[in-house]
mmCIF file with all atom_site columns, C-alpha atoms in Angstrom:
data_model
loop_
_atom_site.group_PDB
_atom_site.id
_atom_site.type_symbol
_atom_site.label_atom_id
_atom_site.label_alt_id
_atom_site.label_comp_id
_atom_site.label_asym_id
_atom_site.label_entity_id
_atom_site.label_seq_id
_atom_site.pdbx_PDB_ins_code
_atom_site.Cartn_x
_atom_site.Cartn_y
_atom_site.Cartn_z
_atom_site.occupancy
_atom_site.B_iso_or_equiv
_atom_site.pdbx_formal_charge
_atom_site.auth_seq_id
_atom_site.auth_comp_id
_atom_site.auth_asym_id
_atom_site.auth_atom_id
_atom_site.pdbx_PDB_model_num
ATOM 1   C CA . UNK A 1 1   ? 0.000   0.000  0.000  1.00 84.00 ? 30  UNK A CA 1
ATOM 2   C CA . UNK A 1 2   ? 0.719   3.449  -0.565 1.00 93.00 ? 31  UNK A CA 1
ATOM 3   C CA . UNK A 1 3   ? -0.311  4.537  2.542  1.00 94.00 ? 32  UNK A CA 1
ATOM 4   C CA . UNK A 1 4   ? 0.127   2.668  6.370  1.00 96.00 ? 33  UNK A CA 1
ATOM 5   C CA . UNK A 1 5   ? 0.840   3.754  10.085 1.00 98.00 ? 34  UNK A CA 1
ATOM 6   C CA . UNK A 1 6   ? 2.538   2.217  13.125 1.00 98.00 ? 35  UNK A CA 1
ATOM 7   C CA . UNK A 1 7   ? 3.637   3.272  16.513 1.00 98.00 ? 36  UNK A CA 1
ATOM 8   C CA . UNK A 1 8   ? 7.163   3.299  17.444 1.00 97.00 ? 37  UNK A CA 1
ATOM 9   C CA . UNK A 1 9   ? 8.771   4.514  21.046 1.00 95.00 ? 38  UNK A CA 1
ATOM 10  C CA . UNK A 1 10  ? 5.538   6.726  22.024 1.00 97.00 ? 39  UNK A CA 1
ATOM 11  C CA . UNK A 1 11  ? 5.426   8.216  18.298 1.00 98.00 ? 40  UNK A CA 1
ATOM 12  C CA . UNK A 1 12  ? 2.063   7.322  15.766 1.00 98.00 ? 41  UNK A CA 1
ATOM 13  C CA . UNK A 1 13  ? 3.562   7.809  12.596 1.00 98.00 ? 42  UNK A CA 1
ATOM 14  C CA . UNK A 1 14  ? 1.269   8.204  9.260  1.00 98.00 ? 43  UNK A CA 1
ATOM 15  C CA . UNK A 1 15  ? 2.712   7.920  6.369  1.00 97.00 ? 44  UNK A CA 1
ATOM 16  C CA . UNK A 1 16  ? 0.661   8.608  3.227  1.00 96.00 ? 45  UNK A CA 1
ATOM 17  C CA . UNK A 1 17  ? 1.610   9.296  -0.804 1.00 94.00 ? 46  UNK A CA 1
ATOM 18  C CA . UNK A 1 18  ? 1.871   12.934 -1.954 1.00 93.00 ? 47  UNK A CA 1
ATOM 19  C CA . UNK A 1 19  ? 2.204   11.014 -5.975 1.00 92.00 ? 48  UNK A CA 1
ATOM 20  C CA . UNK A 1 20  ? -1.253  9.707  -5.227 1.00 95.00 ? 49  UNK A CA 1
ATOM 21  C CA . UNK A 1 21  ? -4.442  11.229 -4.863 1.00 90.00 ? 50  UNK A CA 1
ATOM 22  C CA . UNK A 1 22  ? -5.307  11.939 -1.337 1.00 93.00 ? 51  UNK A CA 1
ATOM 23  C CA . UNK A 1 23  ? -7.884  15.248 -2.584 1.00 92.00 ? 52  UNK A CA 1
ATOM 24  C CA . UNK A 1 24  ? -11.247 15.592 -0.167 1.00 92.00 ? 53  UNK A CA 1
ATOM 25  C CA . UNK A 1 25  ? -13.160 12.077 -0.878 1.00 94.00 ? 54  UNK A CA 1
ATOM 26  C CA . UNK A 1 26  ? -10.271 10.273 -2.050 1.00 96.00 ? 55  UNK A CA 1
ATOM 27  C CA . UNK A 1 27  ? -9.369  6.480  -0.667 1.00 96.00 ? 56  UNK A CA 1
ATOM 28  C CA . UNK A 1 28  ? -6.393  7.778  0.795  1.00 96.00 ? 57  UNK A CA 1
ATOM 29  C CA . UNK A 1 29  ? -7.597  10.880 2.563  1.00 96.00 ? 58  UNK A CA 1
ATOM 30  C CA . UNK A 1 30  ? -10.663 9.094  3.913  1.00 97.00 ? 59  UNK A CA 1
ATOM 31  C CA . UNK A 1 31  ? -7.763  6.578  5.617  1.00 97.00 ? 60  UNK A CA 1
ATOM 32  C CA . UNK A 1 32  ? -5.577  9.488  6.894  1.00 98.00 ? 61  UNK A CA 1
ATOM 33  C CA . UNK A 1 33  ? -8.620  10.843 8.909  1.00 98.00 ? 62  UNK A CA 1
ATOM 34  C CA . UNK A 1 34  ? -9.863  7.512  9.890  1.00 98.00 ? 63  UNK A CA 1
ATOM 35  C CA . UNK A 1 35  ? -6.150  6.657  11.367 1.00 98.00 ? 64  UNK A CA 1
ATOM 36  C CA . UNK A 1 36  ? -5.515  10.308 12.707 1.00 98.00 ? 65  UNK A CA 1
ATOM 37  C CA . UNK A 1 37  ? -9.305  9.959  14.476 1.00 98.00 ? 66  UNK A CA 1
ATOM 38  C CA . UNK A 1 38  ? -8.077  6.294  16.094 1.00 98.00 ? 67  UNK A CA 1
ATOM 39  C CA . UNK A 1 39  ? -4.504  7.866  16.859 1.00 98.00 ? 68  UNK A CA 1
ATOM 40  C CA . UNK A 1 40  ? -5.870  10.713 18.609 1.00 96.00 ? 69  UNK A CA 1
ATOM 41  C CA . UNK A 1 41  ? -8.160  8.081  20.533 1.00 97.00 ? 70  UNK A CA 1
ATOM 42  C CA . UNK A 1 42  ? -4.960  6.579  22.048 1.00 97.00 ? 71  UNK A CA 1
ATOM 43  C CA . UNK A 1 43  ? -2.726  9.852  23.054 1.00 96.00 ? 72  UNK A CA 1
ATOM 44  C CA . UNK A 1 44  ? -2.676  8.278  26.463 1.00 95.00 ? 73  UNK A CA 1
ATOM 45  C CA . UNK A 1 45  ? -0.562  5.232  25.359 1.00 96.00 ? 74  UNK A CA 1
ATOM 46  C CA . UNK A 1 46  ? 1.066   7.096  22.336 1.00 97.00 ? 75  UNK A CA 1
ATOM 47  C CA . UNK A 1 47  ? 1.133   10.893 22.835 1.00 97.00 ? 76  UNK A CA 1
ATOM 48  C CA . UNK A 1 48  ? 2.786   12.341 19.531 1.00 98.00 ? 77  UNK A CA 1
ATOM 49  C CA . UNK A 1 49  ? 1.435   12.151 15.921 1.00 98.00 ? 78  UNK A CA 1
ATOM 50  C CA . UNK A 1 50  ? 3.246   12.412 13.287 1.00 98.00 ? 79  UNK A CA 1
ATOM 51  C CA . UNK A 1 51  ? 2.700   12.357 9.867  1.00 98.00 ? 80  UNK A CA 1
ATOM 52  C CA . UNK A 1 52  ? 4.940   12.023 6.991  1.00 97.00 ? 81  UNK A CA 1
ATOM 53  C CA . UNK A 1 53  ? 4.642   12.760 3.150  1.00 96.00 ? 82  UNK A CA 1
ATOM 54  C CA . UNK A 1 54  ? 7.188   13.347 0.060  1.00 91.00 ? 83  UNK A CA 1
ATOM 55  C CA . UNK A 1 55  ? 5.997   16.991 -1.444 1.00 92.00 ? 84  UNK A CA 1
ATOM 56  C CA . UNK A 1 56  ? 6.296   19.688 1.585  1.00 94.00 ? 85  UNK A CA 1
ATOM 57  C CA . UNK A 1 57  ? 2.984   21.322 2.441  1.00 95.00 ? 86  UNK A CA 1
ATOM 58  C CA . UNK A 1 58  ? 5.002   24.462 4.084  1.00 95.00 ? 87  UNK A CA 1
ATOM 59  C CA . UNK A 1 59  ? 8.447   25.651 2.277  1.00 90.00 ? 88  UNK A CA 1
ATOM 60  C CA . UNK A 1 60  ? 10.447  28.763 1.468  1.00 89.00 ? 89  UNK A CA 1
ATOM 61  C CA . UNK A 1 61  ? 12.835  27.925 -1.139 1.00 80.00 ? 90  UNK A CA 1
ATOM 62  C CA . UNK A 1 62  ? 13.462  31.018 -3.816 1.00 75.00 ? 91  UNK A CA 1
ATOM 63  C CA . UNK A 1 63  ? 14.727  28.725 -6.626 1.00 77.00 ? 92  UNK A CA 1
ATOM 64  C CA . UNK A 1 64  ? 11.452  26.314 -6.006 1.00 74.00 ? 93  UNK A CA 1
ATOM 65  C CA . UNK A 1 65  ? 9.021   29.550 -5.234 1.00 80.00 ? 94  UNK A CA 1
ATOM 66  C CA . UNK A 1 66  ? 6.210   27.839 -7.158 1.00 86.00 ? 95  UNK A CA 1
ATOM 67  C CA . UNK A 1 67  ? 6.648   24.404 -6.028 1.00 85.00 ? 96  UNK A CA 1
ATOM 68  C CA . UNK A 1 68  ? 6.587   26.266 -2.451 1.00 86.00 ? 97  UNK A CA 1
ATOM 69  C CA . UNK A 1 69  ? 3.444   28.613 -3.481 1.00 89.00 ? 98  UNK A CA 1
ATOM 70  C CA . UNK A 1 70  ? 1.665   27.480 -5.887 1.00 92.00 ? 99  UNK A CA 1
ATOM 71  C CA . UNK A 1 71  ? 1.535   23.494 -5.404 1.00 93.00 ? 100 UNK A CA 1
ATOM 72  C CA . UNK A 1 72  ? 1.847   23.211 -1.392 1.00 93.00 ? 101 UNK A CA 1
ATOM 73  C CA . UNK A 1 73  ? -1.351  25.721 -2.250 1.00 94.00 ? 102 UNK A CA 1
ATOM 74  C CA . UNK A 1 74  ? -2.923  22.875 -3.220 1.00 94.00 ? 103 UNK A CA 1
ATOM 75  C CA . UNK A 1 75  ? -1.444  20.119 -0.993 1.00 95.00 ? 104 UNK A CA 1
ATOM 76  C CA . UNK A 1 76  ? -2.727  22.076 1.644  1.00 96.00 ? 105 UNK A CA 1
ATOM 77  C CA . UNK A 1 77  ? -6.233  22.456 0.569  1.00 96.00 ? 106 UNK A CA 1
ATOM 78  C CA . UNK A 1 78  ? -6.603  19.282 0.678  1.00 96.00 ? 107 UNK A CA 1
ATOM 79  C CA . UNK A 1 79  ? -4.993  18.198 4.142  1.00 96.00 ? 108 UNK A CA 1
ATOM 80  C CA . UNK A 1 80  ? -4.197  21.312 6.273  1.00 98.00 ? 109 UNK A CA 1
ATOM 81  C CA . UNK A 1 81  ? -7.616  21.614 8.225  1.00 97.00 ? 110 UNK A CA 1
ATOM 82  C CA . UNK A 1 82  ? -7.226  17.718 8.788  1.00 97.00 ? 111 UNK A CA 1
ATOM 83  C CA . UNK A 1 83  ? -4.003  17.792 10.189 1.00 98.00 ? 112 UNK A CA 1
ATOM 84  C CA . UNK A 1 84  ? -4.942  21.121 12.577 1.00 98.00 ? 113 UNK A CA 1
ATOM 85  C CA . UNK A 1 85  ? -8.459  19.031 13.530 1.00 97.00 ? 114 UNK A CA 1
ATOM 86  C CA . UNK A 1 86  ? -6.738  15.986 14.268 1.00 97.00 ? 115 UNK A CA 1
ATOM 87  C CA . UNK A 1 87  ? -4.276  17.922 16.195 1.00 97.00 ? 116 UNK A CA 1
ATOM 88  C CA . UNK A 1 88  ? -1.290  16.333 14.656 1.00 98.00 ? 117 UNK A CA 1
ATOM 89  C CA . UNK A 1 89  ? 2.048   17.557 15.939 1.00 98.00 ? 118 UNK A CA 1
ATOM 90  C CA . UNK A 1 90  ? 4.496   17.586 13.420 1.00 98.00 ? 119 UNK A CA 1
ATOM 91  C CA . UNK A 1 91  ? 4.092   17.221 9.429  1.00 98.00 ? 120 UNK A CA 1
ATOM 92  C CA . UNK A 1 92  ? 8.051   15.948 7.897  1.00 96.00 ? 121 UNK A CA 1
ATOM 93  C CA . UNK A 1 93  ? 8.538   16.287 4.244  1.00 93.00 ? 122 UNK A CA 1
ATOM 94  C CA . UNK A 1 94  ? 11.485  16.245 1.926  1.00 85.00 ? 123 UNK A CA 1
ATOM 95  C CA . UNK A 1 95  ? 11.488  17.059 -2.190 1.00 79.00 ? 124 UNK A CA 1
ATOM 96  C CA . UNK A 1 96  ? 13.553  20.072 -1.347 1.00 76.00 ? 125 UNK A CA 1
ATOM 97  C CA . UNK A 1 97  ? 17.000  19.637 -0.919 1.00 76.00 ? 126 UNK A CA 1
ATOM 98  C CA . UNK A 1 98  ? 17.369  21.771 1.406  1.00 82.00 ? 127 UNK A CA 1
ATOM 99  C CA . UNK A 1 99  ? 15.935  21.973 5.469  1.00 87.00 ? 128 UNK A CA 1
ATOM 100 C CA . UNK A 1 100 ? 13.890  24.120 7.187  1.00 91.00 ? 129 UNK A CA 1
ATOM 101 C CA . UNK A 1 101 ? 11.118  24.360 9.894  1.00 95.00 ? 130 UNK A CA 1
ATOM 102 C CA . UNK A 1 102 ? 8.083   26.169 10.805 1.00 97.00 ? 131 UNK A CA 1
ATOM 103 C CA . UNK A 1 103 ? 6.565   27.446 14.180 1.00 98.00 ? 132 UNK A CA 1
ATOM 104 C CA . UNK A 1 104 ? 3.304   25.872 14.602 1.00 98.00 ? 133 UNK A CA 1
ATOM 105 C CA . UNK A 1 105 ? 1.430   27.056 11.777 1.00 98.00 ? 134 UNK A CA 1
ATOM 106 C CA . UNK A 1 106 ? -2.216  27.315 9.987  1.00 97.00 ? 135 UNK A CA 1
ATOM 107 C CA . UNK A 1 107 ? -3.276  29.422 6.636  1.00 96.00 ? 136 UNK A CA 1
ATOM 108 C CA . UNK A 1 108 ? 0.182   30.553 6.793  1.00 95.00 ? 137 UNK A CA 1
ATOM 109 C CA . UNK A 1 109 ? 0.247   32.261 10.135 1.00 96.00 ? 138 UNK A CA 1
ATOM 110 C CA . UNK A 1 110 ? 2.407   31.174 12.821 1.00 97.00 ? 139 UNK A CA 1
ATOM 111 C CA . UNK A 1 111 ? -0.083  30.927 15.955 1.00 98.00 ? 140 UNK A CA 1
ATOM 112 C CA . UNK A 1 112 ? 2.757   31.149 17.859 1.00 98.00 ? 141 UNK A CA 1
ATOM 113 C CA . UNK A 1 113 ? 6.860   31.768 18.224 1.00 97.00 ? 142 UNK A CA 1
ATOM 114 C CA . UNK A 1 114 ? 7.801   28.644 20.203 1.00 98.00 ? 143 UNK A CA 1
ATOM 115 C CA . UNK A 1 115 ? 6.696   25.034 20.712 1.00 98.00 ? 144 UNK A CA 1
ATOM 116 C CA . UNK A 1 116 ? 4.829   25.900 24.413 1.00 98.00 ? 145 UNK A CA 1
ATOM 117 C CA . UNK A 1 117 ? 1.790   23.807 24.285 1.00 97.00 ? 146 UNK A CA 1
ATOM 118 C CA . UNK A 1 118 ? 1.505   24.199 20.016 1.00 97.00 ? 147 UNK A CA 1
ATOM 119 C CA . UNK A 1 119 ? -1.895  25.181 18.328 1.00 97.00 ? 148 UNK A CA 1
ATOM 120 C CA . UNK A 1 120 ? -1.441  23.928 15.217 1.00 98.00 ? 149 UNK A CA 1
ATOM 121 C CA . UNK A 1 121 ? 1.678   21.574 13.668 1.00 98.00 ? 150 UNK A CA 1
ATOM 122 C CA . UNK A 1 122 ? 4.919   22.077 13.045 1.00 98.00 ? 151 UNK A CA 1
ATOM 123 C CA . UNK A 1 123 ? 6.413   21.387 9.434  1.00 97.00 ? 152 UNK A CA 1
ATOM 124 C CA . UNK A 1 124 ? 9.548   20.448 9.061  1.00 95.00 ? 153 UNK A CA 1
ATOM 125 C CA . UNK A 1 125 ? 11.038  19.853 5.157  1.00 90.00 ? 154 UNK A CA 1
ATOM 126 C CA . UNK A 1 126 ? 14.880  17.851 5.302  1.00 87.00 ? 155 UNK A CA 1
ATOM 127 C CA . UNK A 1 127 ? 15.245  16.959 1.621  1.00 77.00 ? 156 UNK A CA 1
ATOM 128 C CA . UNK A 1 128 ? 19.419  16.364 2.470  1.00 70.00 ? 157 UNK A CA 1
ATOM 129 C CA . UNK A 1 129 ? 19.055  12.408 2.870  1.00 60.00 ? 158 UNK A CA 1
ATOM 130 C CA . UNK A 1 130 ? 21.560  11.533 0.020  1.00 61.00 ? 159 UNK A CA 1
ATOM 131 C CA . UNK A 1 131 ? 20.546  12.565 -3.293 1.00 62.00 ? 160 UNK A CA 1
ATOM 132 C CA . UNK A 1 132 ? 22.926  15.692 -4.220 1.00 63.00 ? 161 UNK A CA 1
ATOM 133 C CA . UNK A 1 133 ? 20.969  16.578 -7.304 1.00 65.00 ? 162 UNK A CA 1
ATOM 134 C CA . UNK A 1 134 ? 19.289  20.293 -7.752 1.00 65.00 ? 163 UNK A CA 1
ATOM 135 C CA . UNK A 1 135 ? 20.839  20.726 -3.926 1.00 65.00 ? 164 UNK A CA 1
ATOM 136 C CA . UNK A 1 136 ? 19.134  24.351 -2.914 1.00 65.00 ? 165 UNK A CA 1
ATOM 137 C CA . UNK A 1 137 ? 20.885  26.988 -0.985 1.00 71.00 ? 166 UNK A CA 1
ATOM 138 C CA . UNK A 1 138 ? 18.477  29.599 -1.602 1.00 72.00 ? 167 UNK A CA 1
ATOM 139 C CA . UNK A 1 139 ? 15.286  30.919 0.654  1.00 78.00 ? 168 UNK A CA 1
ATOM 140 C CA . UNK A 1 140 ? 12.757  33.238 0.818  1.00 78.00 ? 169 UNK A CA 1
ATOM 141 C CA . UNK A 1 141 ? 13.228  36.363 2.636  1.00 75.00 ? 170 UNK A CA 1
ATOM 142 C CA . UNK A 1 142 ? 12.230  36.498 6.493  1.00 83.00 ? 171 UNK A CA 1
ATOM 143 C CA . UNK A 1 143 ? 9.055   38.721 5.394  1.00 84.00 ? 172 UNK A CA 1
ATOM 144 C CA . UNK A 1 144 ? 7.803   37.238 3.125  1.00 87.00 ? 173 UNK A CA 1
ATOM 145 C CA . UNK A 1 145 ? 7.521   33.646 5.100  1.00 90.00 ? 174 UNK A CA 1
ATOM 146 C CA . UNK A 1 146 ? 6.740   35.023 8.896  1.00 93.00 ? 175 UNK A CA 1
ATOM 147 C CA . UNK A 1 147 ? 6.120   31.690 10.046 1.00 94.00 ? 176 UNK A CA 1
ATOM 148 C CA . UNK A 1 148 ? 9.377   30.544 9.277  1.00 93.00 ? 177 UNK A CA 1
ATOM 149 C CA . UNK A 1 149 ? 11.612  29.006 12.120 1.00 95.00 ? 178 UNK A CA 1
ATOM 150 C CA . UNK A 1 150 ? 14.713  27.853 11.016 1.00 90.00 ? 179 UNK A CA 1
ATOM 151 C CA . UNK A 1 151 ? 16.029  26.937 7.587  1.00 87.00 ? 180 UNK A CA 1
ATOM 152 C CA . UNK A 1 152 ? 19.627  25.958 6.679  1.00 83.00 ? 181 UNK A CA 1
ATOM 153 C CA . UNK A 1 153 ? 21.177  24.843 3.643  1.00 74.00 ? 182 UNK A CA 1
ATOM 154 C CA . UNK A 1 154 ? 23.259  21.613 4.334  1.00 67.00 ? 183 UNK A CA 1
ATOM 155 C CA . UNK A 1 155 ? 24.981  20.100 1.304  1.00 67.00 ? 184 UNK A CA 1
ATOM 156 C CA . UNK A 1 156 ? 26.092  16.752 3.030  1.00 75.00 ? 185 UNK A CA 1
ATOM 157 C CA . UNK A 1 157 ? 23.593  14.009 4.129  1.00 81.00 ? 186 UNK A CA 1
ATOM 158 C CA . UNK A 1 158 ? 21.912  14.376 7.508  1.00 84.00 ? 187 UNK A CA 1
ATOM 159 C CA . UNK A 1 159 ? 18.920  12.405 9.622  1.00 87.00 ? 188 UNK A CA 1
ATOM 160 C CA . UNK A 1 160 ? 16.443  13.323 12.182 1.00 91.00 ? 189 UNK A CA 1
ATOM 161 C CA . UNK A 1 161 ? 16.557  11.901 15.415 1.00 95.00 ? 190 UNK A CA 1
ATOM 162 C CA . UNK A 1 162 ? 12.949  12.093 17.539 1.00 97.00 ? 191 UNK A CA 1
ATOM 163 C CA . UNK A 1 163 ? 12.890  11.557 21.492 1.00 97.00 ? 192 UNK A CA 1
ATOM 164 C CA . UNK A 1 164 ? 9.683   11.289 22.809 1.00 98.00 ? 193 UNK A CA 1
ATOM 165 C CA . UNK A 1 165 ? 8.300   11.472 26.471 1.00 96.00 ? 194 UNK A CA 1
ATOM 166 C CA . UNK A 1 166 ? 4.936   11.694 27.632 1.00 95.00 ? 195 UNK A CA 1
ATOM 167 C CA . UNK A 1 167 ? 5.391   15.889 27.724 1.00 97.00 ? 196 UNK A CA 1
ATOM 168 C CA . UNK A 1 168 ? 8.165   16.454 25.258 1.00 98.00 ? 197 UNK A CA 1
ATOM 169 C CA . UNK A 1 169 ? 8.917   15.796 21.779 1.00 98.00 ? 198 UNK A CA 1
ATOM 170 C CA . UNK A 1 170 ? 12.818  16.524 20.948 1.00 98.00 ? 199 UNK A CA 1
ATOM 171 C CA . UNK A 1 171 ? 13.980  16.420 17.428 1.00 97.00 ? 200 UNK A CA 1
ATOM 172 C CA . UNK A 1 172 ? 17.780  16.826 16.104 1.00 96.00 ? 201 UNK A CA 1
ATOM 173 C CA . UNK A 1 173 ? 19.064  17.076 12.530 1.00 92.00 ? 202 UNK A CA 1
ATOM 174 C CA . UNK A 1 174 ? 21.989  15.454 12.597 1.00 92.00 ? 203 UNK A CA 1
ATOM 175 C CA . UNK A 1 175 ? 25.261  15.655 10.122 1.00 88.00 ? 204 UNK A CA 1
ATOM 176 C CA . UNK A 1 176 ? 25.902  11.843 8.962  1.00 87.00 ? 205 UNK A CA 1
ATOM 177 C CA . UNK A 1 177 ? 29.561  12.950 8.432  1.00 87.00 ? 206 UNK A CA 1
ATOM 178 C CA . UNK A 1 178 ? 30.092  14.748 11.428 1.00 92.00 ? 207 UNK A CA 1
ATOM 179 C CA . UNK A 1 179 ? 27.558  13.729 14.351 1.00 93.00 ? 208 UNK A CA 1
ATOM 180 C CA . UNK A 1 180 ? 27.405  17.512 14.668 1.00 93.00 ? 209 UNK A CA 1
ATOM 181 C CA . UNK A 1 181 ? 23.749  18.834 15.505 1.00 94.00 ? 210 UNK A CA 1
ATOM 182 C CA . UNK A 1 182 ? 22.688  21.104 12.985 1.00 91.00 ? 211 UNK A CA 1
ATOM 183 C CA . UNK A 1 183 ? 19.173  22.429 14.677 1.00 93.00 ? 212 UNK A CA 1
ATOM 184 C CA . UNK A 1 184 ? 17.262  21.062 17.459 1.00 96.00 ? 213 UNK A CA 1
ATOM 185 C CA . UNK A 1 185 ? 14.006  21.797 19.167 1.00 97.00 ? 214 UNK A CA 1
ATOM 186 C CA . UNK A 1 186 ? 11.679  20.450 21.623 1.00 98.00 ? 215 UNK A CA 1
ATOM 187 C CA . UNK A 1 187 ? 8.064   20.128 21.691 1.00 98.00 ? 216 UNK A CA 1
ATOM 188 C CA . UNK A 1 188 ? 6.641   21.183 24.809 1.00 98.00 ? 217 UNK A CA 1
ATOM 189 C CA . UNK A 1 189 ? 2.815   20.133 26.596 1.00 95.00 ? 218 UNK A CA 1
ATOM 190 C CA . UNK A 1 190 ? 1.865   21.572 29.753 1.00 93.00 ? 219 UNK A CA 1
ATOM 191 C CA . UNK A 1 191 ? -1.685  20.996 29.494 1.00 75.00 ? 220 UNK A CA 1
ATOM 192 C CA . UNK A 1 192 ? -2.489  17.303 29.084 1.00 59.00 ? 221 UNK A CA 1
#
């Protein structure tokens, strides 16, 4: 299938097909909201959501302005309001070769400027997993994406590493050639 979920380490990861139709009505968006309806069900047991597609629904790059205008436009029309109602916590994409991360985030306005008990999710793009094809260095400026975290352009590989605890979700991109932590930030819930 195109599109499955597990839980791993206190994490309910969704991963679904941005090549495949997942518009309002489709197969595969009726089975994101089914899952993200039973995965909310069990934030007791499992207390982060995250989901995970290929195309980015939030980016900034200048070389890729319409890919990061004009088509996560449309991703998002069809699976913003889902992720914000199903209160899912982070949203990781890659495409973009390039990384970058939002503050918690809905119609393109940052509800907030840290991760202090979140509104809406946080989207993170890190396109540098191997491929060094169309690498991008370039981004929007700061006013023109206010919702904007972080963004760096690493040309070497890299990872994510995710810690979760009942409270706190910590992520790290890491450098696979150095070990050296290239952002980090941590997810914070006061009221549960």
């Amino acid at each position: 299938s195109f599109y499955h979920s597990f839980d791993y380490m206190g994490v309910h990861f969704t991963m679904f097909s941005t090549e495949h139709n997942f518009s309002n009505g489709s197969a595969q968006q009726d089975w994101i909201v089914s899952d993200l309806r039973q995965a909310n069900r069990n934030r007791e047991h499992v207390p982060w959501v995250v989901v995970v597609g290929h195309r980015p629904l939030y980016c900034s790059s200048l070389y890729l302005v319409k890919r990061c205008t004009e088509e996560a436009a449309v991703l998002r029309s069809y699976l913003e309001a889902v992720l914000n109602d199903y209160k899912v916590d982070v949203y990781i994409s890659g495409h973009n070769h390039q990384y970058e991360r939002s503050y918690p985030v809905v119609a393109e306005e940052a509800t907030q400027r840290n991760y202090l008990d979140p509104k809406a999710p946080v989207y993170i793009v890190d396109g540098a997993a191997g491929n060094r094809e169309d690498n991008d260095p370039t981004f929007l400026p700061e006013f023109l994406v206010p919702w904007r975290a972080h963004h760096s352009y690493w040309p070497g590989n890299s990872w994510l590493r995710m810690r979760a605890a009942q409270s706190a979700l910590q992520l790290q991109l890491i450098s696979s050639e150095t070990d050296n932590v290239i952002d980090q930030f941590e997810i914070r819930r006061t009221n549960d």
